[in-house]
Tab-separated table of C-alpha atoms and ligand atoms in Angstrom:
chain	number	residue	atom	x	y	z
A	1295	UNK	CA	-4.508	-3.013	-22.453
A	1296	UNK	CA	-4.450	-6.687	-21.561
A	1297	UNK	CA	-5.818	-7.679	-18.157
A	1298	UNK	CA	-5.681	-11.236	-16.812
A	1299	UNK	CA	-9.090	-11.041	-15.101
A	1300	UNK	CA	-11.086	-7.879	-14.529
A	1301	UNK	CA	-9.710	-4.375	-14.076
A	1302	UNK	CA	-9.531	-3.704	-10.353
A	1303	UNK	CA	-9.480	-7.372	-9.361
A	1304	UNK	CA	-5.913	-6.913	-8.077
A	1305	UNK	CA	-4.789	-4.713	-5.213
A	1306	UNK	CA	-6.242	-1.591	-6.857
A	1307	UNK	CA	-9.810	-2.747	-6.272
A	1308	UNK	CA	-9.333	-4.264	-2.829
A	1309	UNK	CA	-7.072	-1.957	-0.836
A	1310	UNK	CA	-7.771	0.069	2.301
A	1311	UNK	CA	-8.436	3.204	0.258
A	1312	UNK	CA	-5.808	5.380	1.946
A	1313	UNK	CA	-4.580	7.854	-0.664
A	1314	UNK	CA	-1.145	9.053	0.462
A	1315	UNK	CA	1.088	11.507	-1.335
A	1316	UNK	CA	4.301	9.755	-0.304
A	1317	UNK	CA	6.142	8.015	-3.129
A	1318	UNK	CA	8.568	6.426	-0.687
A	1319	UNK	CA	6.333	4.563	1.783
A	1320	UNK	CA	6.557	7.437	4.213
A	1321	UNK	CA	9.010	10.230	4.861
A	1322	UNK	CA	11.156	8.208	7.294
A	1323	UNK	CA	11.762	5.444	4.769
A	1324	UNK	CA	12.364	8.011	2.023
A	1325	UNK	CA	14.906	9.842	4.142
A	1326	UNK	CA	16.861	6.693	4.912
A	1327	UNK	CA	17.009	5.643	1.253
A	1328	UNK	CA	16.979	8.808	-0.852
A	1329	UNK	CA	18.149	11.575	1.498
A	1330	UNK	CA	19.428	13.831	-1.285
A	1331	UNK	CA	16.269	13.834	-3.310
A	1332	UNK	CA	13.550	13.481	-0.709
A	1333	UNK	CA	12.580	17.157	-0.933
A	1334	UNK	CA	12.001	16.664	-4.644
A	1335	UNK	CA	10.239	13.314	-4.145
A	1336	UNK	CA	7.896	14.853	-1.587
A	1337	UNK	CA	7.079	17.721	-3.965
A	1338	UNK	CA	6.477	15.313	-6.857
A	1339	UNK	CA	4.370	13.156	-4.552
A	1340	UNK	CA	2.181	16.077	-3.517
A	1341	UNK	CA	1.801	17.200	-7.141
A	1342	UNK	CA	0.773	13.663	-8.062
A	1343	UNK	CA	-1.679	13.507	-5.141
A	1344	UNK	CA	-3.363	16.778	-6.158
A	1345	UNK	CA	-3.375	15.746	-9.821
A	1346	UNK	CA	-5.133	12.493	-8.884
A	1347	UNK	CA	-7.840	14.463	-7.087
A	1348	UNK	CA	-8.101	16.795	-10.122
A	1349	UNK	CA	-8.366	13.794	-12.492
A	1350	UNK	CA	-11.373	12.537	-10.557
A	1351	UNK	CA	-13.071	15.942	-10.889
A	1352	UNK	CA	-12.235	16.331	-14.544
A	1353	UNK	CA	-13.241	12.795	-15.494
A	1354	UNK	CA	-16.381	12.937	-13.349
A	1355	UNK	CA	-15.418	9.848	-11.342
A	1356	UNK	CA	-17.317	9.553	-8.075
A	1357	UNK	CA	-14.946	7.407	-6.038
A	1358	UNK	CA	-15.982	8.836	-2.656
A	1359	UNK	CA	-12.720	10.783	-2.464
A	1360	UNK	CA	-12.549	12.551	0.908
A	1361	UNK	CA	-9.698	14.872	1.885
A	1362	UNK	CA	-9.852	13.738	5.505
A	1363	UNK	CA	-6.177	13.689	6.445
A	1364	UNK	CA	-5.128	10.899	8.772
A	1365	UNK	CA	-4.311	10.010	12.356
A	1366	UNK	CA	-1.394	7.845	13.389
A	1367	UNK	CA	-2.200	6.683	16.900
A	1368	UNK	CA	0.183	5.735	19.712
A	1369	UNK	CA	-0.834	2.713	21.775
A	1370	UNK	CA	2.397	2.463	23.798
A	1371	UNK	CA	4.052	5.193	25.891
A	1372	UNK	CA	7.339	4.783	23.975
A	1373	UNK	CA	5.541	5.684	20.729
A	1374	UNK	CA	4.759	9.203	21.975
A	1375	UNK	CA	8.359	10.332	21.387
A	1376	UNK	CA	8.233	8.818	17.885
A	1377	UNK	CA	5.120	10.882	17.178
A	1378	UNK	CA	6.985	14.098	17.989
A	1379	UNK	CA	9.850	13.044	15.721
A	1380	UNK	CA	7.491	12.164	12.885
A	1381	UNK	CA	5.651	15.464	13.264
A	1382	UNK	CA	8.945	17.397	13.020
A	1383	UNK	CA	9.932	15.411	9.969
A	1384	UNK	CA	6.568	15.948	8.277
A	1385	UNK	CA	6.711	19.719	8.933
A	1386	UNK	CA	10.289	19.856	7.644
A	1387	UNK	CA	8.968	18.546	4.338
A	1388	UNK	CA	6.135	21.042	4.170
A	1389	UNK	CA	3.247	19.061	5.650
A	1390	UNK	CA	0.695	20.276	8.145
A	1391	UNK	CA	1.099	17.918	11.059
A	1392	UNK	CA	0.321	18.222	14.749
A	1393	UNK	CA	0.725	15.924	17.736
A	1394	UNK	CA	-2.494	15.513	19.730
A	1395	UNK	CA	-2.411	14.506	23.379
A	1396	UNK	CA	-4.513	11.720	24.804
A	1397	UNK	CA	-7.667	13.839	25.354
A	1398	UNK	CA	-7.585	15.469	21.945
A	1399	UNK	CA	-6.915	12.132	20.269
A	1400	UNK	CA	-9.835	10.438	21.990
A	1401	UNK	CA	-12.006	13.449	21.165
A	1402	UNK	CA	-11.269	12.715	17.490
A	1403	UNK	CA	-11.782	8.940	17.692
A	1404	UNK	CA	-12.756	7.390	20.983
A	1405	UNK	CA	-10.630	4.390	21.890
A	1406	UNK	CA	-9.440	3.616	25.435
A	1407	UNK	CA	-6.161	2.355	23.887
A	1408	UNK	CA	-5.093	5.685	22.374
A	1409	UNK	CA	-2.364	7.614	24.201
A	1410	UNK	CA	-1.783	10.309	21.586
A	1411	UNK	CA	-1.648	10.757	17.844
A	1412	UNK	CA	-0.108	12.508	14.901
A	1413	UNK	CA	-2.764	14.362	12.957
A	1414	UNK	CA	-1.764	15.046	9.322
A	1415	UNK	CA	-3.896	17.325	7.238
A	1416	UNK	CA	-1.976	17.351	3.959
A	1417	UNK	CA	-1.210	14.659	1.418
A	1418	UNK	CA	-3.691	12.178	2.817
A	1419	UNK	CA	-7.215	11.279	1.744
A	1420	UNK	CA	-9.612	8.359	1.444
A	1421	UNK	CA	-11.166	6.781	-1.607
A	1422	UNK	CA	-13.447	3.844	-2.435
A	1423	UNK	CA	-10.963	1.616	-4.277
A	1424	UNK	CA	-13.543	-0.376	-6.245
A	1425	UNK	CA	-15.242	2.777	-7.478
A	1426	UNK	CA	-11.869	4.306	-8.345
A	1427	UNK	CA	-10.854	1.263	-10.421
A	1428	UNK	CA	-14.251	1.117	-12.161
A	1429	UNK	CA	-14.221	4.867	-12.808
A	1430	UNK	CA	-10.721	4.837	-14.274
A	1431	UNK	CA	-11.617	1.851	-16.435
A	1432	UNK	CA	-14.685	3.634	-17.817
A	1433	UNK	CA	-12.700	6.846	-18.416
A	1434	UNK	CA	-10.008	4.912	-20.295
A	1435	UNK	CA	-12.586	3.243	-22.531
A	1436	UNK	CA	-14.145	6.645	-23.233
A	1437	UNK	CA	-10.708	7.998	-24.155
A	1438	UNK	CA	-10.323	5.239	-26.741
A	1439	UNK	CA	-8.252	2.665	-24.842
A	1440	UNK	CA	-9.135	-0.849	-25.966
A	1441	UNK	CA	-9.252	-3.039	-22.875
A	1442	UNK	CA	-9.168	-6.814	-23.198
A	1443	UNK	CA	-10.136	-8.412	-19.891
A	1444	UNK	CA	-9.743	-12.122	-19.101
A	1445	UNK	CA	-6.696	-12.092	-21.379
A	1446	UNK	CA	-3.700	-13.170	-19.315
A	1447	UNK	CA	-0.365	-12.554	-20.982
A	1448	UNK	CA	1.724	-15.719	-20.899
A	1449	UNK	CA	4.972	-14.521	-22.417
A	1450	UNK	CA	6.733	-11.601	-24.057
A	1451	UNK	CA	9.072	-12.115	-27.015
A	1452	UNK	CA	11.260	-9.685	-28.854
A	1453	UNK	CA	10.429	-9.415	-32.566
A	1454	UNK	CA	11.918	-7.351	-35.391
A	1455	UNK	CA	9.764	-4.275	-34.854
A	1456	UNK	CA	8.854	-4.543	-31.197
A	1457	UNK	CA	7.471	-7.157	-28.882
A	1458	UNK	CA	5.117	-10.124	-29.345
A	1459	UNK	CA	2.686	-10.450	-26.478
A	1460	UNK	CA	1.546	-14.052	-26.224
A	1461	UNK	CA	-1.947	-14.791	-24.865
A	1462	UNK	CA	-4.082	-17.945	-24.927
A	1463	UNK	CA	-6.263	-16.480	-27.677
A	1464	UNK	CA	-3.545	-15.115	-29.941
A	1465	UNK	CA	-0.433	-13.028	-30.301
A	1466	UNK	CA	-0.465	-9.263	-30.125
A	1467	UNK	CA	2.340	-7.361	-31.807
A	1468	UNK	CA	3.217	-4.104	-30.097
A	1469	UNK	CA	5.949	-1.580	-30.560
A	1470	UNK	CA	6.389	-1.331	-26.811
A	1471	UNK	CA	4.819	-2.678	-23.630
A	1472	UNK	CA	4.562	-1.411	-20.056
A	1473	UNK	CA	4.232	-4.063	-17.360
A	1474	UNK	CA	2.286	-3.257	-14.214
A	1475	UNK	CA	1.737	-6.789	-12.944
A	1476	UNK	CA	2.258	-5.917	-9.278
A	1477	UNK	CA	2.484	-9.006	-7.040
A	1478	UNK	CA	1.399	-11.457	-9.752
A	1479	UNK	CA	3.877	-13.911	-11.296
A	1480	UNK	CA	6.184	-11.647	-13.269
A	1481	UNK	CA	6.560	-11.971	-17.031
A	1482	UNK	CA	10.271	-11.188	-16.820
A	1483	UNK	CA	12.633	-13.278	-14.742
A	1484	UNK	CA	14.486	-10.144	-13.676
A	1485	UNK	CA	11.441	-8.857	-11.771
A	1486	UNK	CA	10.961	-11.978	-9.644
A	1487	UNK	CA	14.172	-11.338	-7.707
A	1488	UNK	CA	12.851	-8.066	-6.377
A	1489	UNK	CA	9.223	-8.874	-5.538
A	1490	UNK	CA	7.781	-10.960	-2.695
A	1491	UNK	CA	3.973	-11.247	-2.831
A	1492	UNK	CA	2.639	-10.670	0.662
A	1493	UNK	CA	-1.009	-11.117	1.593
A	1494	UNK	CA	-2.865	-8.496	3.583
A	1495	UNK	CA	-6.377	-9.128	4.933
A	1496	UNK	CA	-9.327	-6.821	5.502
A	1497	UNK	CA	-12.625	-6.986	7.409
A	1498	UNK	CA	-15.598	-4.682	6.886
A	1499	UNK	CA	-18.347	-4.209	9.473
A	1500	UNK	CA	-22.028	-3.620	8.975
A	1501	UNK	CA	-22.960	0.093	9.036
A	1502	UNK	CA	-22.639	1.663	12.499
A	1503	UNK	CA	-25.951	2.673	14.040
A	1504	UNK	CA	-26.338	6.182	15.431
A	1505	UNK	CA	-25.504	5.143	19.019
A	1506	UNK	CA	-22.278	3.426	18.012
A	1507	UNK	CA	-21.306	6.313	15.799
A	1508	UNK	CA	-21.965	8.823	18.590
A	1509	UNK	CA	-19.822	6.791	20.987
A	1510	UNK	CA	-16.944	6.665	18.552
A	1511	UNK	CA	-16.950	10.303	17.560
A	1512	UNK	CA	-14.806	10.167	14.404
A	1513	UNK	CA	-16.472	13.312	13.063
A	1514	UNK	CA	-13.362	14.102	10.995
A	1515	UNK	CA	-13.576	10.650	9.351
A	1516	UNK	CA	-9.754	10.432	9.168
A	1517	UNK	CA	-7.988	7.269	8.099
A	1518	UNK	CA	-6.335	5.784	11.197
A	1519	UNK	CA	-3.293	3.575	11.598
A	1520	UNK	CA	-1.263	2.453	14.589
A	1521	UNK	CA	2.485	2.364	14.900
A	1522	UNK	CA	3.683	-1.191	15.515
A	1523	UNK	CA	5.764	-3.072	12.984
A	1524	UNK	CA	2.604	-5.136	12.685
A	1525	UNK	CA	0.138	-2.302	12.232
A	1526	UNK	CA	-3.596	-1.934	11.612
A	1527	UNK	CA	-5.200	0.558	9.255
A	1528	UNK	CA	-8.858	1.477	9.452
A	1529	UNK	CA	-11.361	4.007	8.205
A	1530	UNK	CA	-15.047	4.722	7.759
A	1531	UNK	CA	-16.824	4.135	4.469
A	1532	UNK	CA	-19.413	6.539	3.058
A	1533	UNK	CA	-22.182	4.334	4.500
A	1534	UNK	CA	-20.472	4.316	7.921
A	1535	UNK	CA	-18.974	0.838	7.939
A	1536	UNK	CA	-15.502	0.320	9.365
A	1537	UNK	CA	-12.863	-1.094	7.035
A	1538	UNK	CA	-10.290	-2.757	9.292
A	1539	UNK	CA	-7.155	-4.357	7.853
A	1540	UNK	CA	-3.484	-5.126	8.199
A	1541	UNK	CA	-1.465	-6.600	11.070
A	1542	UNK	CA	-0.528	-10.002	9.648
A	1543	UNK	CA	1.427	-9.764	6.417
A	1544	UNK	CA	1.408	-13.326	5.158
A	1545	UNK	CA	4.144	-14.622	2.872
A	1546	UNK	CA	3.857	-18.199	1.596
A	1547	UNK	CA	6.584	-20.374	0.128
A	1548	UNK	CA	7.091	-19.580	-3.562
A	1549	UNK	CA	4.908	-16.462	-3.367
A	1550	UNK	CA	1.643	-17.835	-4.798
A	1551	UNK	CA	-1.138	-15.368	-5.701
A	1552	UNK	CA	-4.743	-16.326	-6.440
A	1553	UNK	CA	-8.354	-16.307	-5.261
A	1554	UNK	CA	-7.790	-19.443	-3.157
A	1555	UNK	CA	-5.755	-17.220	-0.780
A	1556	UNK	CA	-8.400	-14.523	-0.308
A	1557	UNK	CA	-9.665	-16.256	2.824
A	1558	UNK	CA	-7.450	-16.737	5.885
A	1559	UNK	CA	-9.433	-17.536	9.005
A	1560	UNK	CA	-6.609	-17.168	11.590
A	1561	UNK	CA	-5.943	-13.605	10.421
A	1562	UNK	CA	-9.633	-12.675	10.299
A	1563	UNK	CA	-10.069	-13.987	13.854
A	1564	UNK	CA	-7.141	-11.858	15.035
A	1565	UNK	CA	-8.368	-8.763	13.202
A	1566	UNK	CA	-11.850	-9.136	14.672
A	1567	UNK	CA	-10.473	-9.495	18.184
A	1568	UNK	CA	-8.233	-6.436	17.711
A	1569	UNK	CA	-11.148	-4.304	16.500
A	1570	UNK	CA	-13.197	-5.009	19.623
A	1571	UNK	CA	-10.192	-4.414	21.893
A	1572	UNK	CA	-9.701	-1.044	20.233
A	1573	UNK	CA	-13.394	-0.163	20.279
A	1574	UNK	CA	-15.083	-2.151	23.110
A	1575	UNK	CA	-18.154	0.061	22.710
A	1576	UNK	CA	-18.831	-1.701	19.382
A	1577	UNK	CA	-19.314	-5.149	20.965
A	1578	UNK	CA	-22.008	-6.972	19.003
A	1579	UNK	CA	-21.251	-5.258	15.695
A	1580	UNK	CA	-21.043	-7.806	12.885
A	1581	UNK	CA	-18.860	-8.093	9.828
A	1582	UNK	CA	-20.372	-7.980	6.359
A	1583	UNK	CA	-17.310	-8.442	4.106
A	1584	UNK	CA	-13.822	-9.877	4.249
A	1585	UNK	CA	-11.088	-10.430	1.718
A	1586	UNK	CA	-7.378	-10.646	1.133
A	1587	UNK	CA	-5.095	-9.183	-1.488
A	1588	UNK	CA	-1.509	-9.494	-2.629
A	1589	UNK	CA	1.015	-6.721	-2.041
A	1590	UNK	CA	4.100	-6.365	-4.267
A	1591	UNK	CA	6.654	-6.049	-1.483
A	1592	UNK	CA	10.203	-5.057	-2.377
A	1593	UNK	CA	13.114	-4.544	-0.028
A	1594	UNK	CA	13.055	-0.730	-0.207
A	1595	UNK	CA	9.223	-0.434	0.082
A	1596	UNK	CA	8.755	1.849	-2.926
A	1597	UNK	CA	8.129	1.538	-6.660
A	1598	UNK	CA	11.072	0.643	-8.873
A	1599	UNK	CA	11.482	0.669	-12.616
A	1600	UNK	CA	13.404	-1.132	-15.287
A	1601	UNK	CA	13.581	-1.940	-18.970
A	1602	UNK	CA	14.041	-5.213	-20.810
A	1603	UNK	CA	13.984	-6.812	-24.262
A	1604	UNK	CA	16.170	-4.139	-25.779
A	1605	UNK	CA	14.148	-1.293	-24.295
A	1606	UNK	CA	10.869	-2.484	-25.798
A	1607	UNK	CA	9.443	-3.346	-22.391
A	1608	UNK	CA	9.438	-1.257	-19.222
A	1609	UNK	CA	8.071	-2.128	-15.808
A	1610	UNK	CA	6.868	-0.255	-12.728
A	1611	UNK	CA	6.071	-2.146	-9.543
A	1612	UNK	CA	7.052	-2.698	-5.910
A	1613	UNK	CA	4.704	-0.207	-4.198
A	1614	UNK	CA	4.706	-2.370	-1.042
A	1615	UNK	CA	1.241	-1.551	0.231
A	1616	UNK	CA	1.263	2.158	-0.564
A	1617	UNK	CA	0.397	2.396	-4.223
A	1618	UNK	CA	-3.051	3.976	-4.584
A	1619	UNK	CA	-1.599	7.380	-5.493
A	1620	UNK	CA	1.976	6.259	-6.194
A	1621	UNK	CA	0.839	3.942	-9.022
A	1622	UNK	CA	-0.361	7.018	-10.916
A	1623	UNK	CA	3.176	8.412	-10.665
A	1624	UNK	CA	4.639	4.972	-11.495
A	1625	UNK	CA	2.559	4.666	-14.663
A	1626	UNK	CA	3.604	8.084	-15.938
A	1627	UNK	CA	7.282	7.477	-15.236
A	1628	UNK	CA	7.058	3.991	-16.765
A	1629	UNK	CA	5.609	5.446	-19.969
A	1630	UNK	CA	8.320	8.121	-20.091
A	1631	UNK	CA	11.004	5.451	-19.720
A	1632	UNK	CA	9.393	3.381	-22.449
A	1633	UNK	CA	9.219	6.294	-24.867
A	1634	UNK	CA	12.732	7.485	-23.982
A	1635	UNK	CA	11.330	10.822	-22.772
A	1636	UNK	CA	13.554	12.530	-20.218
A	1637	UNK	CA	11.656	14.142	-17.357
A	1638	UNK	CA	12.409	15.425	-13.892
A	1639	UNK	CA	11.355	12.030	-12.521
A	1640	UNK	CA	13.343	9.852	-14.922
A	1641	UNK	CA	16.549	11.492	-13.675
A	1642	UNK	CA	15.886	10.521	-10.038
A	1643	UNK	CA	18.094	7.977	-8.300
A	1644	UNK	CA	14.875	6.458	-7.027
A	1645	UNK	CA	13.826	5.786	-10.614
A	1646	UNK	CA	17.221	4.730	-11.931
A	1647	UNK	CA	18.186	2.358	-9.109
A	1648	UNK	CA	16.533	-0.907	-8.282
A	1649	UNK	CA	16.134	-2.315	-4.765
A	1650	UNK	CA	18.328	-5.041	-3.349
A	1651	UNK	CA	16.938	-8.410	-4.441
A	1652	UNK	CA	15.431	-10.992	-2.104
A	1653	UNK	CA	17.308	-14.305	-1.997
A	1654	UNK	CA	15.827	-17.226	-3.974
A	1655	UNK	CA	13.727	-19.956	-2.337
A	1656	UNK	CA	13.999	-21.754	0.001
A	1657	UNK	CA	16.180	-19.096	1.628
A	1658	UNK	CA	13.608	-16.404	0.800
A	1659	UNK	CA	10.894	-17.991	2.932
A	1660	UNK	CA	13.361	-18.533	5.781
A	1661	UNK	CA	14.590	-14.925	5.719
A	1662	UNK	CA	11.093	-13.426	5.454
A	1663	UNK	CA	9.642	-15.596	8.237
A	1664	UNK	CA	12.589	-14.836	10.495
A	1665	UNK	CA	12.206	-11.116	9.797
A	1666	UNK	CA	8.438	-11.185	10.478
A	1667	UNK	CA	9.090	-13.070	13.662
A	1668	UNK	CA	11.720	-10.533	14.803
A	1669	UNK	CA	9.453	-7.602	13.912
A	1670	UNK	CA	6.677	-9.085	16.057
A	1671	UNK	CA	9.209	-9.657	18.858
A	1672	UNK	CA	10.316	-6.009	18.628
A	1673	UNK	CA	6.669	-4.928	19.037
A	1674	UNK	CA	6.455	-7.018	22.206
A	1675	UNK	CA	9.844	-5.839	23.506
A	1676	UNK	CA	9.216	-2.110	23.726
A	1677	UNK	CA	10.226	-1.517	20.104
A	1678	UNK	CA	13.785	-2.763	20.587
A	1679	UNK	CA	15.207	-3.989	17.296
A	1680	UNK	CA	17.388	-7.022	17.862
A	1681	UNK	CA	20.565	-7.983	16.053
A	1682	UNK	CA	18.818	-9.425	12.980
A	1683	UNK	CA	16.726	-6.296	12.314
A	1684	UNK	CA	19.666	-3.987	12.975
A	1685	UNK	CA	21.751	-5.944	10.485
A	1686	UNK	CA	19.009	-5.667	7.854
A	1687	UNK	CA	18.707	-1.929	8.599
A	1688	UNK	CA	22.432	-1.524	7.974
A	1689	UNK	CA	22.179	-3.429	4.689
A	1690	UNK	CA	19.204	-1.335	3.579
A	1691	UNK	CA	16.994	-4.428	3.517
A	1692	UNK	CA	13.602	-4.775	5.050
A	1693	UNK	CA	10.160	-6.256	5.085
A	1694	UNK	CA	6.934	-4.263	5.268
A	1695	UNK	CA	3.430	-4.165	3.840
B	118	LIG	C1	-5.382	-5.529	1.166
B	118	LIG	C2	-4.577	-4.376	0.596
B	118	LIG	C3	-4.686	-3.118	1.188
B	118	LIG	C4	-3.961	-2.051	0.648
B	118	LIG	N1	-4.168	-0.793	1.188
B	118	LIG	C5	-3.605	0.275	0.596
B	118	LIG	C6	-3.935	1.586	1.019
B	118	LIG	O1	-4.780	1.783	1.884
B	118	LIG	N2	-3.301	2.628	0.409
B	118	LIG	C7	-2.387	2.443	-0.584
B	118	LIG	O2	-1.837	3.428	-1.100
B	118	LIG	N3	-2.101	1.204	-1.048
B	118	LIG	C8	-2.706	0.122	-0.501
B	118	LIG	N4	-2.455	-1.113	-0.999
B	118	LIG	C9	-1.541	-1.248	-2.154
B	118	LIG	C10	-2.198	-0.774	-3.447
B	118	LIG	O3	-3.486	-1.305	-3.559
B	118	LIG	C11	-1.316	-1.193	-4.629
B	118	LIG	O4	-0.012	-0.708	-4.442
B	118	LIG	C12	-1.800	-0.658	-5.958
B	118	LIG	O5	-3.179	-0.879	-6.107
B	118	LIG	C13	-0.995	-1.324	-7.081
B	118	LIG	O6	-1.575	-1.051	-8.303
B	118	LIG	P1	-1.107	-1.851	-9.574
B	118	LIG	O7	-1.958	-1.378	-10.696
B	118	LIG	O8	0.364	-1.767	-9.693
B	118	LIG	O9	-1.421	-3.395	-9.241
B	118	LIG	P2	-2.790	-4.219	-9.233
B	118	LIG	O10	-3.944	-3.372	-8.864
B	118	LIG	O11	-2.539	-5.457	-8.423
B	118	LIG	O12	-2.992	-4.609	-10.739
B	118	LIG	C14	-2.178	-5.539	-11.402
B	118	LIG	C15	-3.034	-6.132	-12.485
B	118	LIG	O13	-2.210	-6.871	-13.365
B	118	LIG	C16	-2.957	-7.967	-13.808
B	118	LIG	N5	-2.013	-8.971	-14.282
B	118	LIG	C17	-1.046	-9.592	-13.592
B	118	LIG	N6	-0.351	-10.448	-14.367
B	118	LIG	C18	-0.904	-10.364	-15.605
B	118	LIG	C19	-0.640	-11.005	-16.835
B	118	LIG	N7	0.335	-11.917	-16.956
B	118	LIG	N8	-1.404	-10.678	-17.903
B	118	LIG	C20	-2.374	-9.744	-17.813
B	118	LIG	N9	-2.672	-9.110	-16.656
B	118	LIG	C21	-1.946	-9.414	-15.563
B	118	LIG	C22	-3.713	-8.429	-12.588
B	118	LIG	O14	-4.827	-9.222	-12.921
B	118	LIG	C23	-4.084	-7.102	-11.938
B	118	LIG	O15	-5.361	-6.652	-12.316
B	118	LIG	C24	-3.118	-2.227	-0.482
B	118	LIG	C25	-3.014	-3.493	-1.068
B	118	LIG	C26	-3.740	-4.554	-0.542
B	118	LIG	C27	-3.637	-5.905	-1.210
């Protein structure tokens, strides 16, 4: 395995730690894109979710996995009807989901902004992403995988027997190669059309003291997210810090990715302000950590696959901000495709079809900024999706994180 920097330095080691069974960025998105196979996708997603939890047990990885379930909270009256719809949808696909009214919601997590919530108890957990990445790395080494870190791959070339993998230090000849380069500059031109790297930012507070914790409640320790197009996600860590991220999803011209983009003061300022509006009782709490990370956004918001160089190379990417569990599924399917092994998953439309591509620059930046702008406007305008968003909806195009 060749890794450009250190295993876990990408999104896998710096995400919010929400482990979700959905392979389709939620049931609603799955239903709009793969209506005929969503039942199957949900089943495969749940199997994958449980298998991930079992892997951690079997491999002895302590990644602070907690089967907490999650809460999706309504902050606007209009969102209450959406909660009921989402609950029905979740139950239709076999999940345990219940709508909580304002009192029950605030009894779970005490915010004066909450008007109600959807409480899901299945297919949702929390994990410490850094510990998960480190644990999986150690387990792979123990299983005999040779990992070469700080070995960026510069190019792939077809050779007689397989593929030549070009690095700065030498050339590696392989029979086959699986690419999982996420939001980073793709090694195949074909991938670049489908992926827009979008930056998401996260703040972490100092540990809550007993008084603050008592005022918040949060005894169930669920992961929480709100419902706007620009949404926040937040959760408690094992040492009772709050991880608070999301809202701005920043795309920059040309889609650069790198450590110079990990800091973004305007977004951190907004996130901090939003945390104290949500939880005024935490006034005075300080932040101990902050970072950013790149998300491999694609227009259908879920992993896609492909093959190149005469079938010697396969790729799996495009998780669009929901890949902690789905990347386990993506890796297995990618390996099956590479080895020409037919499986239930390789026959899925979701696996066989790619998303609609994004336009090239400079149009790409224009379209993404316009879409972000319209999504924010819809949040301000009672959720009403204007002409631009409705047109994208009809075309099956979108932008999310
Ligand atoms: C801030 C943030 C919060 C998120 N929150 C959540 C969440 O709560 N729940 C959830 O499910 N998902 C979340 N996600 C998304 C999730 O983290 C990703 O979908 C998932 O980790 C993708 O895994 P991956 O292995 O495909 O990519 P990555 O973890 O990004 O790994 C790709 C690796 O490829 C390496 N690489 C790239 N190019 C080369 C090259 N040329 N040569 C060698 N190596 C290369 C990189 O160095 C990197 O280590 C979040 C993402 C971010 C950024």
